[in-house]
mmCIF file of C-alpha atoms in Angstrom:
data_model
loop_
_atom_site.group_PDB
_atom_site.id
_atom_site.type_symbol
_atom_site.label_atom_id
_atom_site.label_comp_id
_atom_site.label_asym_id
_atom_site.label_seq_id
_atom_site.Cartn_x
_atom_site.Cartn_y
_atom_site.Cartn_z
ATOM 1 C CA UNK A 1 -65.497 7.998 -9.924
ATOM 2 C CA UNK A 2 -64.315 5.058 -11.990
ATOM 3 C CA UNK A 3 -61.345 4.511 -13.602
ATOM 4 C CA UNK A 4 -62.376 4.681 -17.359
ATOM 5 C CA UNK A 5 -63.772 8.145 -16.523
ATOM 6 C CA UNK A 6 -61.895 9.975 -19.157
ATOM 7 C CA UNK A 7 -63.504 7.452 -21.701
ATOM 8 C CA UNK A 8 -67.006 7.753 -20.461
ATOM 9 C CA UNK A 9 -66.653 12.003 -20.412
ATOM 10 C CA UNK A 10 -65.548 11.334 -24.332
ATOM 11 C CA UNK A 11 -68.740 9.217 -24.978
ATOM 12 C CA UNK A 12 -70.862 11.918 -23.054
ATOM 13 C CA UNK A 13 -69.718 14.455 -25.470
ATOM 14 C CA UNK A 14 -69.857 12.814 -28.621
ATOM 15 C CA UNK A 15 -73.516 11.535 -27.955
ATOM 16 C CA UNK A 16 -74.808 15.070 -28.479
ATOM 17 C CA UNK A 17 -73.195 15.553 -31.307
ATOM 18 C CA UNK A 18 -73.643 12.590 -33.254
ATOM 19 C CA UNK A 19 -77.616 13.328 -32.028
ATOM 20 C CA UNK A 20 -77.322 17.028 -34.051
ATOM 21 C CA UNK A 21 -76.316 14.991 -37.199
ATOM 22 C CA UNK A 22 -79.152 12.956 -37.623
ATOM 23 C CA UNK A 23 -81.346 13.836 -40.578
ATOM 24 C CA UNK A 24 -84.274 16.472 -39.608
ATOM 25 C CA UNK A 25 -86.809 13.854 -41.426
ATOM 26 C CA UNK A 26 -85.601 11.809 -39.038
ATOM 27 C CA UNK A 27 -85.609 13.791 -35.721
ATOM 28 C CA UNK A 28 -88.376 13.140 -32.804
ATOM 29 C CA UNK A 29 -90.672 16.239 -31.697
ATOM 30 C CA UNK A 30 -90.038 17.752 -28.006
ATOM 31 C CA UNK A 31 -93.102 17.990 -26.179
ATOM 32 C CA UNK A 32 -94.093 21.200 -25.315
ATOM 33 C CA UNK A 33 -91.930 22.743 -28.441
ATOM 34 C CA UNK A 34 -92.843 24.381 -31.615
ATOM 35 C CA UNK A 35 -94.857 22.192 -34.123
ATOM 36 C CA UNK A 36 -96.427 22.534 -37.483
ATOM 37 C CA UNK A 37 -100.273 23.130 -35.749
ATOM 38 C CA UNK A 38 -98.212 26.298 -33.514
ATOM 39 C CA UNK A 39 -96.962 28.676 -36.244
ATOM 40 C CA UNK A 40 -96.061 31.154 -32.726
ATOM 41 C CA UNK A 41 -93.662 28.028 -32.509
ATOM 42 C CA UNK A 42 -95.027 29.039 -28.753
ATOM 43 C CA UNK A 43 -96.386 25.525 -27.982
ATOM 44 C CA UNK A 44 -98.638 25.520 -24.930
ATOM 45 C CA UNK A 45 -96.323 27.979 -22.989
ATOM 46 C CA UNK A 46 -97.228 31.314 -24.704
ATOM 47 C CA UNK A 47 -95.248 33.742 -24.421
ATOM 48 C CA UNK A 48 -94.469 36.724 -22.254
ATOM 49 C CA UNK A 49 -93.943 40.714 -23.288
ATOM 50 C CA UNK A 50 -92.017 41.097 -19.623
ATOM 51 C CA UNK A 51 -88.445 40.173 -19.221
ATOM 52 C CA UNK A 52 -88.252 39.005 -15.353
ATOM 53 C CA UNK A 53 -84.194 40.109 -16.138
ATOM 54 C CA UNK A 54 -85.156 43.235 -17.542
ATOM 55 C CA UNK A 55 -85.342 46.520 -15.261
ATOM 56 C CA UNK A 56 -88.332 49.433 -15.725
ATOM 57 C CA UNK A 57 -86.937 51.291 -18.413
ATOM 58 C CA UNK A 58 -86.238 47.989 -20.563
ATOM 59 C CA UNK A 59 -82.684 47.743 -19.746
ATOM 60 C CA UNK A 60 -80.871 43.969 -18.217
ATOM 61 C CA UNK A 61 -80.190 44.202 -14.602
ATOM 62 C CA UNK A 62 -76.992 43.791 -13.462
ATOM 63 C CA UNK A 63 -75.628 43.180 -10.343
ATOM 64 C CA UNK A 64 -73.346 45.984 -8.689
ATOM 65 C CA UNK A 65 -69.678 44.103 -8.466
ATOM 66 C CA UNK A 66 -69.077 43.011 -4.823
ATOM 67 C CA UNK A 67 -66.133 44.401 -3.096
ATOM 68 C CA UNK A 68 -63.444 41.596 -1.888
ATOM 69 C CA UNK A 69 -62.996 40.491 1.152
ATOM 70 C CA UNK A 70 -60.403 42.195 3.132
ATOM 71 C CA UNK A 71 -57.271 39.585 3.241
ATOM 72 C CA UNK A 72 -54.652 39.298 4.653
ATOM 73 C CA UNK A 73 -51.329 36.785 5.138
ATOM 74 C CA UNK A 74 -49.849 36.178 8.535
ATOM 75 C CA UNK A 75 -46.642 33.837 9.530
ATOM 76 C CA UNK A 76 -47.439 30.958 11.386
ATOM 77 C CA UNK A 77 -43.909 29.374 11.952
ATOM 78 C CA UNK A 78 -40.562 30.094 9.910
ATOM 79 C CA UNK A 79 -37.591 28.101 9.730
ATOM 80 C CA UNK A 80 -38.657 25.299 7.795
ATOM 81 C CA UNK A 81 -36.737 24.010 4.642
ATOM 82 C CA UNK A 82 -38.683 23.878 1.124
ATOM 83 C CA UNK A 83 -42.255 22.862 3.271
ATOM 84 C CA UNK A 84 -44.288 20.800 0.149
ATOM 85 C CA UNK A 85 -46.989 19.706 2.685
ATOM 86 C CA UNK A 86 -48.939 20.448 6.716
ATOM 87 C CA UNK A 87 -51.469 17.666 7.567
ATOM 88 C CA UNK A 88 -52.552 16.833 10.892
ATOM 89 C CA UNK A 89 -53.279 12.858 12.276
ATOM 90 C CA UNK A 90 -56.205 13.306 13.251
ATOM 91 C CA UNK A 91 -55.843 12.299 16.968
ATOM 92 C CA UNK A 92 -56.956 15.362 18.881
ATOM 93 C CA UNK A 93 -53.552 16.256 19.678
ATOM 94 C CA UNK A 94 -53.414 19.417 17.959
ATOM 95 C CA UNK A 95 -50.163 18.826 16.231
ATOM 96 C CA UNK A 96 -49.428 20.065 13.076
ATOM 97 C CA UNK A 97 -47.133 18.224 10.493
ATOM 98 C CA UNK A 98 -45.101 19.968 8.039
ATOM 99 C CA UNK A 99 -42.676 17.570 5.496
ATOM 100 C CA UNK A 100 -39.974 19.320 3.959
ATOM 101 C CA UNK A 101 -38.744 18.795 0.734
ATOM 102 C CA UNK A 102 -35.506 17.291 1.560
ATOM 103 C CA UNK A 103 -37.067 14.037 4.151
ATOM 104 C CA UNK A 104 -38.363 15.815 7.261
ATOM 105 C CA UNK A 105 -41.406 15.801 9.032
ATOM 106 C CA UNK A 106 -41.661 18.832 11.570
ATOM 107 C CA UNK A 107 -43.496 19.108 13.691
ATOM 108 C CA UNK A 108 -46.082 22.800 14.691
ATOM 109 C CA UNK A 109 -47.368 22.456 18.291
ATOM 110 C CA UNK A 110 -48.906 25.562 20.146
ATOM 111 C CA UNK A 111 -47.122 27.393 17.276
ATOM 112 C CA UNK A 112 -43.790 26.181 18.172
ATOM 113 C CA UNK A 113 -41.827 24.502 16.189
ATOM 114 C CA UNK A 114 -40.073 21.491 17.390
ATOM 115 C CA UNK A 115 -36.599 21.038 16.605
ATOM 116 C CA UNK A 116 -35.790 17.477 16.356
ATOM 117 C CA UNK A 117 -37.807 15.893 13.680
ATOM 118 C CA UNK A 118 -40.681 13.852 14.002
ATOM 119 C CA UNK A 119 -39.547 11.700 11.232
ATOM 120 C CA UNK A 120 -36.382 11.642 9.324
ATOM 121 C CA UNK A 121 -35.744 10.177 6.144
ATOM 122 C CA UNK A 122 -33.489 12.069 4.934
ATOM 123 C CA UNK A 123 -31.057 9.188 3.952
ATOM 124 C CA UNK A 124 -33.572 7.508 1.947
ATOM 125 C CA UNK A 125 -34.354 10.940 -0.526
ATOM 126 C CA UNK A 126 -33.392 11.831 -3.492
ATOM 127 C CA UNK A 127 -34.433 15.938 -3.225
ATOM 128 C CA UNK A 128 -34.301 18.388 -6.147
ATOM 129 C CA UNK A 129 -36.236 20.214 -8.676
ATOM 130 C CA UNK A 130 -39.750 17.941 -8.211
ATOM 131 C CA UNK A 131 -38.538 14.835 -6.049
ATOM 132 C CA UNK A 132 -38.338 14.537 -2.301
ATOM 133 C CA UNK A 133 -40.604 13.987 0.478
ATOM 134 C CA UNK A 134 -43.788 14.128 -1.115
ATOM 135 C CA UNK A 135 -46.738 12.990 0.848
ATOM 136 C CA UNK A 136 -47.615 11.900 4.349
ATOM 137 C CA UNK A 137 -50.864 10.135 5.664
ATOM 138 C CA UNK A 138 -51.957 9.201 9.579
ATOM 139 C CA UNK A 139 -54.080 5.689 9.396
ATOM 140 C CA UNK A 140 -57.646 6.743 10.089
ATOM 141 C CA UNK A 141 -56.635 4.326 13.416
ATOM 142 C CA UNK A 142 -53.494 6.063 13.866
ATOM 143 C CA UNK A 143 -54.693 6.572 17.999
ATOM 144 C CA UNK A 144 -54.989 2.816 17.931
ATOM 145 C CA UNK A 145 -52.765 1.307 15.509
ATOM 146 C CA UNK A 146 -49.675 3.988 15.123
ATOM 147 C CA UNK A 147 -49.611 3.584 11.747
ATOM 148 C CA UNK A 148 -48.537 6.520 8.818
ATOM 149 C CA UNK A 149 -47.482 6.394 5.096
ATOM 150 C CA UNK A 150 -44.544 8.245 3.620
ATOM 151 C CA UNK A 151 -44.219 8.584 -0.413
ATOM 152 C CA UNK A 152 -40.803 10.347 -1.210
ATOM 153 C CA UNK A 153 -38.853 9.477 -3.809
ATOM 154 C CA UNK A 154 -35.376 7.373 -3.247
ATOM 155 C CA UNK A 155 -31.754 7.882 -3.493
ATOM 156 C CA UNK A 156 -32.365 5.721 -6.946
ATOM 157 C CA UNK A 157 -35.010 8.321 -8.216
ATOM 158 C CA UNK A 158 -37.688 5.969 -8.278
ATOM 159 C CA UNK A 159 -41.372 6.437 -6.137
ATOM 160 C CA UNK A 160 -41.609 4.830 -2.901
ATOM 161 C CA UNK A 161 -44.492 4.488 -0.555
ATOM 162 C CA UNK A 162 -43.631 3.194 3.066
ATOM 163 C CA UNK A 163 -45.020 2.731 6.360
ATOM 164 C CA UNK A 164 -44.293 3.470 9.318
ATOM 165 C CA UNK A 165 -45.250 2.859 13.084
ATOM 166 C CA UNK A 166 -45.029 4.816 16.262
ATOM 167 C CA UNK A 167 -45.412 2.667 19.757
ATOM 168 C CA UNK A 168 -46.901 5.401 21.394
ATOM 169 C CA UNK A 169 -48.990 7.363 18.851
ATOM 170 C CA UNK A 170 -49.556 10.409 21.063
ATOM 171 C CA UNK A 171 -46.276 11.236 22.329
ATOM 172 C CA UNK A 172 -43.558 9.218 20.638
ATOM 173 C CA UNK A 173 -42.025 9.554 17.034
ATOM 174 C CA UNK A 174 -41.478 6.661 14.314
ATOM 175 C CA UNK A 175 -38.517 4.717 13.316
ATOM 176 C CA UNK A 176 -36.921 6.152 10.168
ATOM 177 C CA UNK A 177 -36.672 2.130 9.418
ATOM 178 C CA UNK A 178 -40.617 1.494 7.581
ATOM 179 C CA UNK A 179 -41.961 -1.181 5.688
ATOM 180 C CA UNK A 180 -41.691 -0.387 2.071
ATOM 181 C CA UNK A 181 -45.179 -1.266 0.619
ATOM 182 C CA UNK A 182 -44.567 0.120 -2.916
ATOM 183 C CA UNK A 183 -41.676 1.035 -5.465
ATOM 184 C CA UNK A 184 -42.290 2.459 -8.994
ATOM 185 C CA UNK A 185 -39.760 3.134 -11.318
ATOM 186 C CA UNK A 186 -39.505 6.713 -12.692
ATOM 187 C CA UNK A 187 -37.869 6.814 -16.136
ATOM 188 C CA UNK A 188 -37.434 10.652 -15.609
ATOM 189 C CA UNK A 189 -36.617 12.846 -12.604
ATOM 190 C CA UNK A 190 -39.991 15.206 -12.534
ATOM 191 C CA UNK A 191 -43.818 14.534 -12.915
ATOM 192 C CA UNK A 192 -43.803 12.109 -9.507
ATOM 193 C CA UNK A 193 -46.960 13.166 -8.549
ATOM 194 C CA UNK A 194 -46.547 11.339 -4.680
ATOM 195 C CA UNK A 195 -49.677 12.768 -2.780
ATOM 196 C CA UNK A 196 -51.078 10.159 -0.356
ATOM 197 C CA UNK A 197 -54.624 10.547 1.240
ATOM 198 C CA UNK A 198 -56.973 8.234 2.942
ATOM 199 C CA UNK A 199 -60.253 7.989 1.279
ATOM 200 C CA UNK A 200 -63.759 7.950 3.016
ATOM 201 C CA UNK A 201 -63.915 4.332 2.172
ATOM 202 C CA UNK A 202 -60.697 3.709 4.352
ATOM 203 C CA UNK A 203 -58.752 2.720 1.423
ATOM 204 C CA UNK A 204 -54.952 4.845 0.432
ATOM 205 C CA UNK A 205 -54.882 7.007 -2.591
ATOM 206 C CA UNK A 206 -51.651 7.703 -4.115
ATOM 207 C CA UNK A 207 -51.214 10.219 -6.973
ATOM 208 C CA UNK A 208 -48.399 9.427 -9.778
ATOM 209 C CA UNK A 209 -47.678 11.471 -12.512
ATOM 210 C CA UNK A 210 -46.989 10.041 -16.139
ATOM 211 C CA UNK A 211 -43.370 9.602 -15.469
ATOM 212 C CA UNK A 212 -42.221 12.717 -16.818
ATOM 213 C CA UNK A 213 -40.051 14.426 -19.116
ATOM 214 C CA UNK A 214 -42.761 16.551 -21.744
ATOM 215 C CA UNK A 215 -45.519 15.613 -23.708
ATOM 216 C CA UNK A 216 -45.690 12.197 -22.123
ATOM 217 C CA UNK A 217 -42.902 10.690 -24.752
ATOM 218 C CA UNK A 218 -43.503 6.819 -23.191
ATOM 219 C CA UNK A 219 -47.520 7.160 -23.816
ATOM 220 C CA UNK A 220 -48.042 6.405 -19.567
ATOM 221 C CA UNK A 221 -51.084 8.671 -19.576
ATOM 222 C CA UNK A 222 -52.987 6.377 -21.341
ATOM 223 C CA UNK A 223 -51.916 3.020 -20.228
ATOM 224 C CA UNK A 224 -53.908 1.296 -17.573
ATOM 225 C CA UNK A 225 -51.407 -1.453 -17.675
ATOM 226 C CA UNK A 226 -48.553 0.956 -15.726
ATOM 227 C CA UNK A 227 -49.140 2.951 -12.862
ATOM 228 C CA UNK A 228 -47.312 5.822 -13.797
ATOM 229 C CA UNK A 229 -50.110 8.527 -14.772
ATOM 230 C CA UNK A 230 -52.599 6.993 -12.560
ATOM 231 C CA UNK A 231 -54.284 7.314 -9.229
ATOM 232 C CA UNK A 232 -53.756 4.144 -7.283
ATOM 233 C CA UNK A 233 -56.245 3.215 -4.845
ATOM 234 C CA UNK A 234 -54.550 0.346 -2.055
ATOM 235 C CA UNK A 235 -55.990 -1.673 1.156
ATOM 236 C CA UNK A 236 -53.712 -1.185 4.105
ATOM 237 C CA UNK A 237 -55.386 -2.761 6.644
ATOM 238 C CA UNK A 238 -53.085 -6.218 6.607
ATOM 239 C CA UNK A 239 -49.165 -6.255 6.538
ATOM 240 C CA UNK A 240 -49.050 -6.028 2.791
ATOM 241 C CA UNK A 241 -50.744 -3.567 0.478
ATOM 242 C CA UNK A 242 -52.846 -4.896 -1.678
ATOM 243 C CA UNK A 243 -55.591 -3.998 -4.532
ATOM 244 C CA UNK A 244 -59.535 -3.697 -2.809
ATOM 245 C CA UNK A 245 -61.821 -6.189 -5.073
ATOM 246 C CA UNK A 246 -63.749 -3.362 -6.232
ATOM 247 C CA UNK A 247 -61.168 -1.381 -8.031
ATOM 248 C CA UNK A 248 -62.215 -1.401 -11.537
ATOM 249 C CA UNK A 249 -59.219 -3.636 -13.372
ATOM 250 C CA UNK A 250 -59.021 -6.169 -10.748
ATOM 251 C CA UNK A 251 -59.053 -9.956 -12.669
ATOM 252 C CA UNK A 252 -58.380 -7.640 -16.105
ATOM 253 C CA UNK A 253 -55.604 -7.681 -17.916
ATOM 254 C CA UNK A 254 -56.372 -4.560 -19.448
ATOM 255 C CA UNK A 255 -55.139 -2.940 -16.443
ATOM 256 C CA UNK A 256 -53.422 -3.108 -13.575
ATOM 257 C CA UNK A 257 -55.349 -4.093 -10.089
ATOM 258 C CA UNK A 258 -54.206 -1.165 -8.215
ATOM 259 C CA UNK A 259 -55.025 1.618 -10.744
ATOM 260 C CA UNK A 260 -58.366 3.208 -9.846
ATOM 261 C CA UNK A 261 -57.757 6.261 -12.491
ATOM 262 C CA UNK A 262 -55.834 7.079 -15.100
ATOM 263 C CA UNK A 263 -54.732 9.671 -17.915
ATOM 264 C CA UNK A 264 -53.255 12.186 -14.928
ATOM 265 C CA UNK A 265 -49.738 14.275 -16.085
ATOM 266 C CA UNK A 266 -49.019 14.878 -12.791
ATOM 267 C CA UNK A 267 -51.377 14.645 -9.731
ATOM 268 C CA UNK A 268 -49.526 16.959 -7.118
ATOM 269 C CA UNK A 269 -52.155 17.393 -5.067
ATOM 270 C CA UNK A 270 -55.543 15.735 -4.302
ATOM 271 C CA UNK A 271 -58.125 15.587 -1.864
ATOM 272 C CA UNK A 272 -61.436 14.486 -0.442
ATOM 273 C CA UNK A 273 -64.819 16.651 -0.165
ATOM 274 C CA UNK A 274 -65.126 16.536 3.300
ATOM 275 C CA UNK A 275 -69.170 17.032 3.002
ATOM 276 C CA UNK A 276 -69.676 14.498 -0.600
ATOM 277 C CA UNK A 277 -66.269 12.643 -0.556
ATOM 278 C CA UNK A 278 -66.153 13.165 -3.734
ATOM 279 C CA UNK A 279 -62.543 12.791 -5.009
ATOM 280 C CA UNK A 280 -61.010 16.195 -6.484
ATOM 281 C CA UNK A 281 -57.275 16.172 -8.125
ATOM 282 C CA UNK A 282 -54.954 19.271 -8.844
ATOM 283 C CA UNK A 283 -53.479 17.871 -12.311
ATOM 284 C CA UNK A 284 -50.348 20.069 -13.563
ATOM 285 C CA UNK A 285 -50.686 20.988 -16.907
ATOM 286 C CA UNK A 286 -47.878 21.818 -19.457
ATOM 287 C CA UNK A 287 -47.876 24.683 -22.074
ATOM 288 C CA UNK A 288 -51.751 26.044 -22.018
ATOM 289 C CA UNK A 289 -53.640 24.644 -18.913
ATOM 290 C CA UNK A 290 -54.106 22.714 -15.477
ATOM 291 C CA UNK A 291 -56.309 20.988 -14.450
ATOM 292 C CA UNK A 292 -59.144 20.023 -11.345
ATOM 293 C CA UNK A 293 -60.115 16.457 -12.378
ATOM 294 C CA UNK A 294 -63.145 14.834 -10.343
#
């Protein structure tokens, strides 16, 4: 995916169209289709008086309707406190990490849940309505390196993405005290966006919406230059984050280095084809529609 995807999806629609308005004088000949020798307009393919979709007595097939599968919903821990997100670290532990709304990362374990937080940052949040504790992501080293992202959103309302480090990975917890990478100002209080995910490149997505309020009033959407309705796409690997060479605005003033994507409303949630790693975004839509961006 690039960043001026929008733009190129545009230019792959109007091509079509601006091909249909040519003059007919002017049009080329298909191979294989109807011509002025072929009055059948049947070219070298002929024709057929069977309908492979058509049953004995003339009429179209149709499939019976399949019955559903049989579902059903069943509680795997309770107790938690507006849950937004579960991930895991990816360390063969087995653990199972739930953030809740208002700056806590709990943590599910044999299906128990543990009572003392894995990670608090409840001091540093701002929680209400669409802010909080919005994203968490374990360093594909994380066994190694005890390294995890948080992106919540501060007492000041604006985005924040921070790390954090545990000295024993497997069994200990972090320090509530991380490294803040990243803070982006929100002009209003919903449309944060804040889901975090490592890509299959190694690389740390992180979803922002448009800044909010309705309609997009400041035009962030469609500005490369912020990186407020954007994905951002950041190397972690050093002490600082900073934007890979490859992202697509890096050395242009056009945009900003760290924007891989933009003209997103409000990325919630976003994640990785496991099989492709192809990049697919849940995009909240306003009045009419959402959106699955890719």
């Amino acid at each position: 995916m690039r960043a001026r995807w929008l733009l190129a999806l545009a230019l792959a629609l109007a091509l079509p169209v601006a091909g249909c308005a040519q003059d007919t004088d002017d049009a080329q000949s298909i191979p294989g289709g109807p011509d002025a020798d072929d009055p059948g307009g049947g070219g070298s393919q002929g024709s057929s008086d069977e309908d492979p979709d058509q049953g004995d007595d003339g009429t179209d097939e149709i499939d019976e309707p399949r019955e559903p599968p049989d579902l059903a919903l069943d509680e795997v821990v309770s107790g938690l406190e507006r849950p937004t997100l579960a991930t895991h670290a990816g360390d063969g532990t087995g653990r199972l990490f739930v953030l809740e709304q208002p700056g806590r990362v709990r943590v599910l374990q044999d299906g128990q849940l543990a009572e003392d937080p894995y990670l608090d940052l409840t001091d540093e949040t701002d929680a209400g309505g669409e802010q909080g504790l919005l994203g968490l992501a374990f360093d594909p080293e994380f066994a190694d390196n005890g390294r995890l992202y948080a992106s919540y959103t501060d007492t000041e309302g604006d985005s924040v993405l921070a790390r954090h480090t545990v000295e024993d990975p497997p069994n200990g917890s972090p320090s509530p005290d991380g490294q803040v990478l990243l803070t982006v100002d929100q002009p209003y209080g919903n449309h944060n966006g804040g889901n975090i995910a490592f890509g299959p490149d190694g690389y740390l997505y992180y979803g922002l919406g448009d800044g909010g309020s309705g309609g997009d009033p400041e035009g962030n959407g469609q500005d490369p230059t912020t990186l407020l309705g954007s994905m951002l796409r950041l190397d972690v690997a050093g002490e600082q984050a900073q934007a890979p060479e490859d992202n697509p605005f890096v050395g242009d003033e056009a945009g900003h280095d760290l924007v891989w994507a933009y003209g997103l409303r409000n990325p919630w949630r976003f994640s990785f084809d496991p099989a492709t790693g192809d990049l697919f975004i849940g995009d909240v839509g306003q009045d009419s529609y959402e959106e699955v961006n890719h």
